[in-house]
Coordinates of C-alpha atoms in Angstrom, one line a residue:
M1074 CA -25.0 -22.0 -0.2
S1075 CA -23.3 -18.8 -1.5
T1076 CA -24.1 -17.4 -5.0
R1077 CA -20.8 -17.4 -6.7
D1078 CA -20.0 -13.7 -8.0
P1079 CA -19.8 -13.6 -11.6
S1080 CA -17.3 -11.2 -11.4
A1081 CA -14.8 -13.0 -9.1
S1082 CA -12.0 -14.9 -10.7
P1083 CA -11.6 -18.9 -8.7
A1084 CA -8.3 -18.8 -7.1
R1085 CA -5.1 -20.5 -8.4
I1086 CA -4.5 -22.6 -5.8
P1087 CA -0.5 -24.5 -6.9
A1088 CA 0.6 -27.0 -7.1
G1089 CA 3.9 -26.6 -5.1
E1090 CA 4.6 -24.9 -2.0
D1091 CA 5.6 -21.7 -3.5
V1092 CA 2.8 -19.0 -3.4
P1093 CA 2.6 -15.2 -3.6
V1094 CA 0.6 -15.0 -0.3
L1095 CA 0.6 -17.1 2.4
I1096 CA -2.3 -16.6 5.5
V1097 CA -1.0 -18.4 8.6
G1098 CA -4.9 -19.1 10.5
A1099 CA -8.2 -19.7 9.2
G1100 CA -10.6 -18.2 11.4
S1101 CA -12.5 -15.0 10.2
A1102 CA -9.5 -12.8 9.7
G1103 CA -7.7 -15.3 7.4
L1104 CA -10.7 -16.6 6.0
T1105 CA -11.8 -13.2 4.3
L1106 CA -8.5 -12.7 2.9
A1107 CA -8.0 -15.7 0.9
I1108 CA -12.0 -15.2 -0.2
D1109 CA -11.0 -11.3 -1.4
L1110 CA -7.3 -12.3 -2.8
A1111 CA -9.6 -15.4 -4.1
R1112 CA -12.3 -13.2 -6.0
R1113 CA -9.0 -11.3 -7.7
G1114 CA -7.3 -14.4 -9.2
V1115 CA -4.5 -14.1 -6.3
S1116 CA -2.5 -17.0 -6.0
F1117 CA -2.1 -18.4 -1.6
R1118 CA -1.9 -20.7 0.3
I1119 CA -4.6 -20.3 4.1
I1120 CA -2.5 -23.0 7.0
E1121 CA -4.3 -23.4 10.2
R1122 CA -2.2 -25.5 13.4
G1123 CA -5.6 -27.2 14.1
K1124 CA -6.5 -30.7 12.7
Q1125 CA -10.2 -29.1 12.8
P1126 CA -12.1 -26.3 12.2
F1127 CA -13.0 -24.0 15.5
A1128 CA -16.2 -25.5 17.2
G1129 CA -17.7 -22.9 19.4
S1130 CA -20.0 -19.6 19.6
R1131 CA -17.3 -17.6 21.2
G1132 CA -18.3 -13.9 18.3
K1133 CA -21.5 -14.7 17.8
G1134 CA -22.5 -11.0 17.1
L1135 CA -22.0 -9.4 13.1
Q1136 CA -22.1 -5.9 13.0
P1137 CA -23.5 -3.4 9.7
R1138 CA -20.5 -3.1 8.3
T1139 CA -19.5 -6.2 8.3
I1140 CA -22.6 -7.5 6.8
E1141 CA -21.9 -5.4 4.3
I1142 CA -18.2 -6.1 3.8
F1143 CA -20.4 -10.1 3.6
E1144 CA -23.1 -8.8 0.7
Q1145 CA -19.8 -7.5 -1.4
L1146 CA -17.8 -10.9 -1.4
G1147 CA -21.0 -12.6 -2.7
M1148 CA -22.4 -14.5 1.1
I1149 CA -25.2 -12.4 2.0
E1150 CA -27.9 -14.6 1.3
A1151 CA -25.8 -17.5 3.5
F1152 CA -25.6 -14.8 6.7
L1153 CA -28.9 -14.1 6.4
N1154 CA -30.5 -17.6 6.0
A1155 CA -27.9 -18.1 9.1
S1156 CA -28.8 -15.3 11.4
A1157 CA -31.0 -13.2 13.1
P1158 CA -31.8 -9.9 15.5
Y1159 CA -30.7 -9.6 19.0
P1160 CA -33.3 -11.0 21.4
P1161 CA -34.3 -8.2 24.1
I1162 CA -32.4 -8.7 26.9
V1163 CA -34.1 -9.8 30.1
N1164 CA -32.4 -9.2 33.2
Y1165 CA -33.3 -11.0 36.1
G1166 CA -33.4 -9.7 39.7
V1167 CA -33.1 -6.2 39.4
G1168 CA -36.0 -4.6 40.3
E1169 CA -39.0 -5.3 42.5
N1170 CA -41.5 -5.5 39.5
G1171 CA -40.7 -8.8 38.2
P1172 CA -37.7 -9.5 35.2
Q1173 CA -36.7 -6.3 33.3
V1174 CA -36.9 -6.2 29.4
I1175 CA -34.8 -4.3 27.0
A1176 CA -34.7 -4.0 23.4
A1177 CA -32.7 -2.8 21.3
K1178 CA -33.3 0.3 19.4
T1179 CA -32.6 0.4 15.9
D1180 CA -30.7 3.7 14.9
A1181 CA -31.7 3.1 10.8
R1182 CA -30.5 6.3 8.8
P1183 CA -31.1 6.6 4.1
G1184 CA -28.3 4.2 3.2
E1185 CA -27.7 1.6 5.4
P1186 CA -29.3 -1.2 4.0
Y1187 CA -28.6 -4.0 7.7
P1188 CA -29.5 -1.3 11.1
L1189 CA -28.5 -4.0 13.6
S1190 CA -27.1 -6.5 14.6
L1191 CA -26.9 -10.1 14.0
M1192 CA -26.4 -12.8 16.1
I1193 CA -25.0 -16.6 14.1
P1194 CA -22.4 -18.4 16.7
Q1195 CA -18.8 -18.2 15.0
W1196 CA -18.4 -21.5 13.4
R1197 CA -21.5 -21.0 11.4
T1198 CA -20.1 -18.1 10.4
E1199 CA -16.5 -20.0 9.7
E1200 CA -18.5 -22.5 7.8
I1201 CA -19.9 -20.1 5.7
L1202 CA -16.9 -18.2 5.2
R1203 CA -15.6 -21.5 4.3
A1204 CA -18.0 -22.8 2.0
R1205 CA -17.2 -19.2 -0.1
L1206 CA -13.3 -20.1 -0.2
A1207 CA -14.8 -23.0 -1.5
D1208 CA -16.8 -22.0 -4.6
L1209 CA -13.7 -19.8 -5.4
G1210 CA -11.9 -22.6 -5.7
G1211 CA -10.0 -21.7 -1.9
Q1212 CA -9.8 -24.3 0.7
V1213 CA -8.4 -24.2 3.9
E1214 CA -4.7 -26.6 4.8
F1215 CA -5.7 -27.8 8.1
G1216 CA -3.4 -29.5 10.3
V1217 CA 0.3 -27.2 9.7
E1218 CA 1.8 -25.0 12.1
F1219 CA 3.6 -22.4 11.0
A1220 CA 6.9 -22.8 12.9
G1221 CA 9.0 -19.8 11.8
L1222 CA 10.4 -16.9 9.1
A1223 CA 13.3 -15.7 7.3
E1224 CA 13.2 -12.6 5.4
T1225 CA 14.9 -12.2 2.1
E1226 CA 15.3 -10.1 -0.5
N1227 CA 12.0 -10.5 -2.4
G1228 CA 9.9 -12.3 0.4
V1229 CA 9.4 -14.5 3.5
E1230 CA 10.5 -18.1 3.6
A1231 CA 7.8 -20.0 5.8
R1232 CA 9.1 -23.0 7.8
V1233 CA 6.0 -25.0 8.6
M1234 CA 5.4 -28.0 10.6
V1235 CA 2.8 -30.9 8.6
D1236 CA 3.3 -34.2 11.4
G1237 CA 6.3 -33.3 12.2
Q1238 CA 8.1 -33.4 9.8
A1239 CA 9.5 -29.6 8.0
Q1240 CA 8.7 -28.1 5.2
T1241 CA 9.8 -24.6 3.8
I1242 CA 6.9 -22.8 2.0
T1243 CA 8.6 -19.7 0.3
C1244 CA 6.1 -16.5 -0.1
A1245 CA 5.9 -12.4 -1.7
W1246 CA 4.1 -11.6 1.6
L1247 CA 3.1 -13.5 4.2
I1248 CA 0.0 -12.5 6.5
G1249 CA -0.6 -13.8 10.2
T1250 CA -4.2 -13.4 11.0
D1251 CA -3.4 -16.4 14.0
G1252 CA -4.8 -15.2 17.0
A1253 CA -4.1 -13.0 20.1
R1254 CA -1.3 -15.7 21.0
S1255 CA 0.2 -15.3 17.3
T1256 CA 3.2 -16.6 16.9
V1257 CA 3.7 -15.0 13.4
R1258 CA 4.4 -11.7 15.4
K1259 CA 6.1 -13.3 18.3
T1260 CA 8.0 -13.9 15.7
L1261 CA 9.0 -10.9 14.3
G1262 CA 9.2 -8.9 17.2
I1263 CA 6.5 -7.1 17.5
G1264 CA 5.4 -5.7 20.9
Y1265 CA 1.3 -6.2 22.4
P1266 CA 1.6 -3.9 24.9
G1267 CA -1.9 -3.9 26.7
E1268 CA -3.0 -5.5 30.2
T1269 CA -4.9 -9.1 31.0
G1270 CA -7.8 -7.8 33.0
T1271 CA -9.3 -9.7 36.2
F1272 CA -12.4 -10.7 34.7
R1273 CA -12.7 -14.0 34.2
M1274 CA -15.8 -16.4 32.6
L1275 CA -16.8 -19.7 31.4
I1276 CA -18.1 -20.2 28.8
A1277 CA -19.8 -23.2 26.7
D1278 CA -22.3 -24.1 24.5
L1279 CA -25.3 -26.7 25.3
P1280 CA -29.3 -26.8 24.8
V1281 CA -31.0 -25.8 28.0
A1282 CA -34.4 -27.2 28.4
N1283 CA -37.2 -25.1 29.5
L1284 CA -36.1 -22.0 29.1
S1285 CA -37.4 -19.6 26.0
A1286 CA -35.3 -18.6 22.9
D1287 CA -37.0 -15.7 22.6
G1288 CA -34.8 -13.3 25.3
W1289 CA -31.2 -13.3 26.8
H1290 CA -31.4 -13.6 29.6
R1291 CA -29.3 -12.8 32.8
W1292 CA -29.1 -12.4 36.2
P1293 CA -26.1 -9.7 36.9
K1294 CA -26.4 -9.6 41.0
A1295 CA -26.7 -14.1 40.6
P1296 CA -24.9 -15.9 43.8
G1297 CA -21.0 -16.1 42.7
G1298 CA -20.9 -14.0 40.0
Q1299 CA -22.5 -12.7 36.4
F1300 CA -24.6 -15.1 34.9
A1301 CA -26.3 -15.6 31.2
L1302 CA -27.7 -18.1 28.9
C1303 CA -27.6 -16.6 25.5
P1304 CA -30.2 -18.4 22.8
L1305 CA -27.7 -18.7 20.0
A1306 CA -29.3 -18.0 16.9
K1307 CA -31.1 -20.7 14.4
T1308 CA -29.4 -23.6 16.4
N1309 CA -31.2 -26.0 19.7
S1310 CA -28.5 -24.5 21.8
F1311 CA -27.7 -21.0 24.1
Q1312 CA -24.6 -19.5 25.2
L1313 CA -23.9 -20.0 29.0
S1314 CA -21.5 -17.2 30.1
A1315 CA -20.6 -17.2 34.6
E1316 CA -18.5 -14.9 35.6
L1317 CA -15.3 -16.7 38.0
T1318 CA -14.5 -14.8 41.3
T1319 CA -11.8 -17.3 41.9
D1320 CA -8.6 -18.4 39.8
D1321 CA -9.6 -22.1 40.2
T1322 CA -11.2 -23.7 36.8
P1323 CA -14.4 -25.3 37.2
D1324 CA -15.4 -28.6 36.8
Q1325 CA -17.0 -28.3 32.7
T1326 CA -18.6 -31.6 32.6
R1327 CA -22.1 -31.4 31.8
E1328 CA -23.2 -32.6 36.1
A1329 CA -21.2 -29.3 37.1
I1330 CA -22.8 -26.8 34.6
Q1331 CA -26.3 -27.9 35.8
A1332 CA -25.5 -27.2 39.3
L1333 CA -24.3 -23.8 37.8
I1334 CA -27.3 -22.6 36.9
A1335 CA -29.4 -24.4 38.8
A1336 CA -27.7 -22.0 41.3
R1337 CA -26.6 -18.7 39.8
T1338 CA -30.3 -18.7 38.6
G1339 CA -32.7 -20.3 41.5
D1340 CA -34.6 -22.0 38.6
P1341 CA -34.6 -26.0 38.9
S1342 CA -36.6 -26.4 36.0
L1343 CA -33.4 -25.2 33.9
I1344 CA -32.4 -28.7 32.2
A1345 CA -28.5 -28.5 31.2
G1346 CA -27.9 -30.8 27.7
E1347 CA -24.5 -31.9 27.0
P1348 CA -22.0 -28.9 26.7
T1349 CA -20.6 -29.1 22.9
W1350 CA -17.8 -26.7 23.6
T1351 CA -16.4 -25.0 27.3
S1352 CA -13.6 -22.6 27.4
I1353 CA -12.3 -20.3 30.4
Y1354 CA -12.0 -16.6 29.5
R1355 CA -9.8 -14.0 30.9
V1356 CA -10.3 -10.8 29.5
N1357 CA -7.5 -9.0 27.4
F1358 CA -7.0 -5.5 26.2
R1359 CA -4.1 -5.1 23.8
L1360 CA -2.5 -3.9 20.4
A1361 CA 0.2 -4.8 18.8
D1362 CA 3.0 -2.2 18.4
A1363 CA 3.0 -2.6 14.3
Y1364 CA 0.6 -4.4 11.8
R1365 CA 4.3 -4.9 9.1
R1366 CA 7.7 -6.4 9.4
G1367 CA 9.1 -6.1 6.2
H1368 CA 7.3 -8.5 3.7
A1369 CA 5.1 -9.6 6.6
F1370 CA 1.6 -8.8 8.1
I1371 CA -0.5 -8.9 11.0
A1372 CA -4.4 -9.0 11.2
G1373 CA -7.4 -9.9 13.6
D1374 CA -6.8 -11.1 16.7
A1375 CA -3.5 -11.2 16.0
A1376 CA -2.5 -6.8 16.1
H1377 CA -5.2 -6.3 18.9
A1378 CA -7.4 -8.5 22.3
H1379 CA -10.7 -7.2 23.2
P1380 CA -13.7 -8.0 25.7
P1381 CA -16.5 -9.7 24.0
T1382 CA -18.9 -6.3 25.0
G1383 CA -20.0 -5.0 21.9
G1384 CA -19.6 -7.6 19.6
Q1385 CA -16.2 -6.2 17.8
G1386 CA -13.9 -8.4 17.7
L1387 CA -14.9 -10.9 14.9
N1388 CA -15.8 -7.7 13.0
T1389 CA -12.6 -5.3 13.4
S1390 CA -10.7 -8.6 12.3
V1391 CA -12.6 -8.8 9.1
Q1392 CA -12.7 -5.1 8.3
D1393 CA -8.5 -5.7 8.9
S1394 CA -8.4 -8.1 5.8
F1395 CA -11.3 -6.5 4.2
N1396 CA -8.6 -3.5 4.1
L1397 CA -5.4 -5.6 3.0
G1398 CA -6.7 -8.0 0.7
W1399 CA -7.5 -5.5 -2.3
K1400 CA -3.8 -3.6 -1.3
L1401 CA -2.2 -7.1 -1.4
A1402 CA -3.2 -7.6 -4.8
A1403 CA -2.3 -4.5 -6.5
V1404 CA 1.4 -4.9 -5.0
L1405 CA 1.2 -7.8 -6.5
R1406 CA 0.1 -7.0 -9.9
G1407 CA 2.6 -3.9 -10.4
A1408 CA 1.6 -1.4 -7.9
D1409 CA 4.1 0.6 -5.4
A1410 CA 4.3 -1.7 -2.4
A1411 CA 4.1 1.7 -0.4
L1412 CA 0.7 1.5 -0.1
L1413 CA 0.8 -2.0 1.9
D1414 CA 2.2 1.0 4.6
T1415 CA -1.3 2.4 4.6
Y1416 CA -3.3 -0.6 6.0
E1417 CA -1.2 0.0 9.0
S1418 CA -2.2 3.8 9.4
E1419 CA -5.4 3.5 8.7
R1420 CA -6.6 -0.1 11.2
R1421 CA -4.0 0.7 13.4
D1422 CA -5.8 3.9 14.6
I1423 CA -9.5 2.8 14.2
G1424 CA -8.0 -1.1 16.2
A1425 CA -7.2 1.9 18.8
G1426 CA -10.4 3.5 19.2
V1427 CA -12.7 0.4 19.0
L1428 CA -10.4 -1.3 21.7
A1429 CA -11.3 1.8 24.4
M1430 CA -14.6 2.0 23.4
S1431 CA -14.5 -2.1 24.1
K1432 CA -13.3 -1.5 28.3
G1433 CA -15.6 1.4 28.5
L1434 CA -18.6 -0.5 27.6
L1435 CA -17.0 -3.6 29.7
T1436 CA -16.9 -1.3 33.1
Q1437 CA -20.5 -0.1 31.8
M1438 CA -21.5 -3.7 32.3
T1439 CA -19.3 -5.1 35.5
D1440 CA -20.4 -2.1 37.4
K1441 CA -24.1 -1.2 36.3
A1442 CA -25.0 -4.2 35.3
D1443 CA -26.0 -2.6 31.7
M1444 CA -25.8 -4.2 28.6
R1445 CA -27.4 -0.9 25.8
R1446 CA -24.9 -0.8 23.5
G1447 CA -25.0 2.8 21.0
R1448 CA -23.9 3.8 17.2
D1449 CA -20.4 3.2 18.0
T1450 CA -21.2 -0.6 18.0
L1451 CA -22.1 -1.1 14.0
Q1452 CA -18.8 0.5 12.9
L1453 CA -20.8 2.0 10.1
D1454 CA -19.6 5.5 11.2
L1455 CA -15.6 4.4 11.1
N1456 CA -13.7 6.1 8.5
Y1457 CA -9.8 7.2 7.1
R1458 CA -9.8 10.9 6.9
A1459 CA -6.6 10.8 8.4
S1460 CA -4.9 8.2 5.7
P1461 CA -2.3 9.4 3.1
I1462 CA -4.1 7.9 0.6
A1463 CA -7.9 10.2 1.0
A1464 CA -7.6 13.4 -0.8
E1465 CA -10.8 15.6 -0.7
A1466 CA -11.5 18.3 -3.4
R1467 CA -14.4 20.1 -2.8
S1468 CA -14.8 22.9 -1.2
H1469 CA -18.6 22.3 -0.1
P1470 CA -17.8 18.2 0.0
G1471 CA -20.6 17.3 2.3
K1472 CA -21.4 14.7 5.0
V1473 CA -19.5 11.8 3.2
Q1474 CA -15.9 12.9 2.7
A1475 CA -12.9 11.2 1.2
G1476 CA -12.5 8.1 3.5
D1477 CA -15.6 7.8 4.8
R1478 CA -18.0 4.7 4.0
V1479 CA -20.1 4.8 1.0
P1480 CA -23.6 4.9 1.7
D1481 CA -26.4 2.7 -0.6
A1482 CA -28.7 4.3 -2.4
T1483 CA -31.2 3.2 -5.2
I1484 CA -30.9 4.6 -8.3
I1485 CA -31.9 3.8 -11.8
D1486 CA -30.1 2.2 -14.8
P1487 CA -30.3 3.0 -18.7
E1488 CA -33.0 0.5 -19.0
G1489 CA -34.7 1.8 -16.4
Q1490 CA -34.6 -0.7 -13.8
T1491 CA -33.7 -0.2 -10.1
V1492 CA -30.2 -0.9 -9.7
R1493 CA -29.2 -0.6 -5.7
L1494 CA -25.6 1.4 -5.0
F1495 CA -24.3 -1.6 -3.0
D1496 CA -25.1 -4.4 -6.2
L1497 CA -22.5 -1.7 -8.2
L1498 CA -19.7 -2.2 -5.5
R1499 CA -20.0 -5.7 -6.2
H1500 CA -16.6 -6.6 -7.4
P1501 CA -13.2 -6.4 -7.1
D1502 CA -12.3 -3.0 -8.5
F1503 CA -12.4 0.6 -8.2
T1504 CA -15.5 2.5 -9.0
L1505 CA -16.2 5.9 -10.3
L1506 CA -19.1 7.8 -9.8
A1507 CA -20.1 10.6 -12.8
I1508 CA -22.0 12.2 -11.4
G1509 CA -24.3 15.2 -12.8
G1510 CA -22.5 17.5 -15.8
A1511 CA -22.4 16.2 -19.8
A1512 CA -22.6 12.7 -20.5
I1513 CA -19.1 11.8 -22.0
S1514 CA -19.3 9.3 -24.0
G1515 CA -16.3 7.0 -21.5
A1516 CA -14.3 9.5 -21.7
L1517 CA -13.5 9.1 -18.4
A1518 CA -13.4 5.0 -18.5
R1519 CA -9.8 3.8 -17.6
P1520 CA -8.8 -0.4 -16.8
G1521 CA -9.5 -1.2 -13.0
M1522 CA -12.8 1.2 -12.8
R1523 CA -15.7 0.6 -13.0
M1524 CA -17.3 3.9 -14.4
V1525 CA -21.1 4.5 -13.7
E1526 CA -22.1 7.8 -14.7
I1527 CA -25.1 9.3 -13.0
D1528 CA -27.9 12.1 -14.2
R1529 CA -25.8 13.1 -17.7
G1530 CA -28.1 13.2 -20.0
P1531 CA -30.0 10.1 -22.1
G1532 CA -28.2 6.5 -21.6
T1533 CA -26.7 6.8 -18.8
W1534 CA -27.9 5.9 -15.5
Q1535 CA -30.3 8.1 -12.9
D1536 CA -30.9 9.3 -9.5
R1537 CA -34.2 9.9 -10.1
A1538 CA -35.4 10.0 -6.2
G1539 CA -32.2 12.3 -4.8
E1540 CA -31.4 9.1 -3.1
L1541 CA -27.4 9.1 -4.0
R1542 CA -27.6 12.9 -3.9
A1543 CA -29.4 12.8 -0.5
N1544 CA -27.4 9.5 1.4
C1545 CA -23.5 11.3 0.0
G1546 CA -24.5 14.7 1.0
L1547 CA -24.1 16.2 -2.2
E1548 CA -24.2 19.9 -3.2
G1549 CA -23.3 20.0 -6.7
D1550 CA -22.3 17.9 -9.5
C1551 CA -19.2 15.7 -9.1
L1552 CA -16.7 12.8 -9.1
M1553 CA -16.6 10.6 -6.7
L1554 CA -13.5 7.4 -6.8
I1555 CA -15.1 4.5 -4.7
R1556 CA -12.2 2.2 -2.9
P1557 CA -12.7 -1.5 -3.4
D1558 CA -13.6 -1.5 0.1
G1559 CA -16.5 0.5 -0.4
Y1560 CA -14.3 3.9 1.1
L1561 CA -14.1 7.4 -1.0
A1562 CA -11.0 7.7 -2.1
G1563 CA -11.9 11.1 -3.1
S1564 CA -14.3 13.2 -4.7
S1565 CA -13.5 16.6 -7.3
P1566 CA -15.3 19.1 -9.2
H1567 CA -15.8 18.1 -13.0
G1568 CA -13.2 20.3 -13.8
W1569 CA -10.1 17.8 -13.0
A1570 CA -11.9 14.9 -14.8
H1571 CA -8.9 13.2 -16.8
E1572 CA -5.3 13.9 -15.0
R1573 CA -7.3 13.2 -11.8
I1574 CA -8.3 10.0 -12.6
D1575 CA -5.1 9.1 -13.7
D1576 CA -3.4 9.9 -11.1
A1577 CA -5.6 8.4 -8.4
L1578 CA -5.5 4.8 -10.6
G1579 CA -1.6 5.5 -11.6
R1580 CA -2.0 4.6 -15.1
N1581 CA 0.7 6.8 -16.6
G1582 CA 1.6 4.2 -19.4
R1583 CA 4.3 2.1 -18.2
G1584 CA 3.3 -0.8 -16.4
R1585 CA 4.9 -1.7 -13.9
G1586 CA 4.7 1.8 -12.7
A1587 CA 1.5 1.6 -13.0
C1588 CA -0.8 1.6 -10.0
G1589 CA -4.6 1.0 -10.0
T1590 CA -4.6 1.9 -6.1
G1591 CA -5.2 5.3 -5.5
Y1592 CA -1.9 6.9 -6.0
R1593 CA 1.1 6.2 -8.6
T1594 CA 4.8 7.2 -9.1
R1595 CA 6.2 9.9 -11.2
A1596 CA 9.6 8.1 -11.6
A1597 CA 8.5 6.7 -15.4
R1598 CA 7.9 10.7 -16.3
R1599 CA 11.4 12.3 -14.8
A1600 CA 14.7 11.9 -16.2
P1601 CA 17.2 10.5 -14.4
A1602 CA 20.2 13.3 -13.0
A1603 CA 23.4 12.9 -15.1
G1604 CA 24.7 10.3 -13.0
G1605 CA 22.1 9.9 -10.3
R1606 CA 19.0 8.3 -9.6
A1607 CA 15.1 9.7 -10.3
P1608 CA 13.9 11.1 -7.3
I1609 CA 10.2 9.4 -6.5
A1610 CA 6.5 11.0 -5.2
F1611 CA 3.3 10.5 -5.5
D1612 CA 0.8 12.0 -7.2
L1613 CA -2.3 11.6 -4.5
P1614 CA -6.4 11.3 -5.9
F1615 CA -7.1 14.6 -6.8
P1616 CA -4.9 16.8 -4.4
P1617 CA -7.0 19.9 -3.5
S1618 CA -5.4 23.4 -4.1
G1619 CA -2.0 24.0 -1.7
R1620 CA -1.4 20.1 -0.9
R1621 CA 2.2 20.1 -2.0
L1622 CA 4.0 16.5 -2.0
A1623 CA 8.6 16.6 -1.7
S1624 CA 10.5 13.9 -3.0
A1625 CA 13.7 11.9 -1.6
S1626 CA 16.6 10.3 -3.8
D1627 CA 16.5 6.8 -3.8
R1628 CA 17.9 5.8 -0.4
G1629 CA 18.2 2.3 2.1
S1630 CA 15.6 2.0 4.7
D1631 CA 13.3 0.0 6.4
R1632 CA 11.7 2.3 8.8
V1633 CA 8.5 3.9 9.3
A1634 CA 8.3 7.6 10.8
R1635 CA 4.6 9.4 11.3
N1636 CA 3.4 12.0 12.8
R1637 CA 0.6 14.4 12.7
R1638 CA 2.5 16.4 10.5
A1639 CA 3.1 13.7 7.9
C1640 CA 3.7 10.0 7.0
R1641 CA 6.7 8.6 5.3
I1642 CA 6.2 5.3 3.5
N1643 CA 9.0 3.6 2.3
A1644 CA 8.7 1.3 -0.6
L1645 CA 9.8 -1.4 -2.9
C1646 CA 9.7 0.6 -5.9
P1647 CA 8.6 -1.1 -8.8
Q1648 CA 10.7 0.6 -11.6
R1649 CA 13.8 -0.2 -9.8
G1650 CA 12.9 -4.9 -8.9
A1651 CA 13.8 -5.4 -5.9
R1652 CA 15.6 -2.5 -4.3
R1653 CA 14.3 -0.2 -1.2
C1654 CA 13.8 3.6 -2.1
R1655 CA 11.9 6.0 0.3
I1656 CA 9.2 7.9 -0.5
L1657 CA 8.0 11.0 1.2
A1658 CA 4.6 12.2 0.8
A1659 CA 2.5 14.8 3.1
R1660 CA -0.7 13.1 4.9
H1661 CA -2.4 16.0 6.0
R1662 CA -3.7 18.7 3.4
R1663 CA -2.8 22.2 3.5
L1664 CA 0.9 21.4 4.6
G1665 CA 4.0 22.3 3.7
P1666 CA 6.7 19.7 2.2
L1667 CA 8.1 16.9 4.6
R1668 CA 11.5 17.6 6.4
A1669 CA 13.9 14.3 5.6

C-alpha cells in the first residue's frame, strides 16, 4: 500500500513495558507521530482504548499541506489512489431555476504540487497510516486503556488497563492523542475552555440507491433542518448529515434513516442501504490552555476541537504531530529539551487561528447555506515566523522567510536528471540549500544535515529554469536551512556559512551538548565561575544583526512565561543530566535582553 522509504529506519519496538515514547490514542494524530518516530528509529508504543479501529468517515477531507506531509512520510501513492477531489456542491430548493451547482475553484500557485483538497473517509486514512506504520515495523496495541500517570524525575509512569488488569508503562515522554474527551488532558489538569454550540446533527455512512456520485447533494432549506448526502470517494457509500433541531436522539436504524431521507429531500426514489456507521455530533469550539505539562504533551483533538466546516480538525491534528515528532527524536538523541517548548509556542497559535476560521465558516454555512471555501482552508500559508527558533538574516528575504513552508520546485541534479525539491526533503534530517556563489567541495557538510549545492559551478545541482529562485522569491545568493518538517529554519548570506550552520545544527563537538534541531547550548564553551555553575544560553540559527541573547544561572523552575517580547524556556539540560535549568532566549528580533 505504500513505498518503503530507504532513508527511514525501522522502529525498535521494545519487548518489555518501558519505552522512550508512549503515544495514547491511535487516530490520525497518534499514527502520524508513530510513523515519524518509526522512520527515525525511535522506540515507542502506541496504545488505543478501542478494541477495533475507527470505522466512520467523520474527517473526510485532506488539505494540500497534509498531503505534502504524507508524501514526505512515504505514503503519497497510497493516498492518491484512495482519494479523489471533492465533487461540485449541488444545492436543491434555493432558487427557481433548478439545482444550484457550485464547483470548487483552484488557486494553484507555483511550488504547490497538490492544489486541491482531497476526499477520503477517515477510516481509510487511518487504514493507510496503519499500513505505513507496519511497513516501518510498528503496530497499534488495541484494547489498552490509559488510566493515569505519575511524573517522575526523568519521565512518566503511565498506568494502563489491559483486559481489566492494571499495568505500568515507564516512558521518557507521553503524548496524548486521545481525542476531544482526552483522558490524558484531564489527568494533566489542562483546561479546555471554549463553548458547545447549539448545532447538532446526525451523521451516517450508508449506500444510497438512485443518487449520482458526481455531486455533493445538499438541501439547505429542507423541512426539519439542513440535509446533505456526500459521496465518499472510492467507496459505494454516502456520508449523510442531517441537522437536528431538538435534543431528542433520533432512531438510527435503516428504516428510520430511509424515512428521514424521504422527508428531507422529498424524493421517494432514493433508497437507503444498511448504515455501516452512525453518530450524533454536537459542534464544539475549544482550545486547550496548554499543550504540555512536564514530560507529557497533548496533540490533535485533545488540544483543539473544531466544527466540521472547512475540514480543519484532522489536518491540524496531523500537523501537530509532524511538528512534535522531529523535536522528540532530537531530544532523545541529546538535544536540549527546551526545544520541546517550541511545540506549544508554534502549534497553539496555529490551533487558535484555525479554530476561529472554522467557526466563521460554520456561521457562513448555517446563516447563508454557503459552503464555499477560501485559500485559508488549504493550510499552505500557515507559518512559524514568530517562533523562537526561526531567524531570518537576509536584508531582503523575499516571499519565503524563516518560519515559512518551503515550496516545491524542479531542479537538475549533477547527472542531468530532473528532481523535485520535495523529493530531496523525504528524509528525517535538516536540509541545507547552498544557492549560488562558489562551490566549496562539501566544506559545509555536517552530520544530521543533507547539503545540496545549487548553481555553484560544475558538479553541483542547477536551477536552470529559475523555478526555485522564483518560488522562494530569492534575491541573490544565500543559504537556506530547512527543518525536518519542511519549514525554513533560517536563511543567511553566504558570509556566515560555517559558524552559523554549526549554531543552527548545534554541532559543538560535545556529544550530549549537540542539538541537531535548530539551536544549541553554549554551556560546553563556558567555564563555570568559581564555586558556581556555567550560565546557559542559546545560539539561534543565523541570528540577524541586533538580536541579543540573555542568560541565567541554573535555577529550578517548571514555569513557562511568554509574551510578545520574549520567550522564557524551561529546559532539562543535557549537560547537567536530570537537573532542570531556566534558559532565556530572545523571541523576536531587535529586542534587548530579557529580564527575569
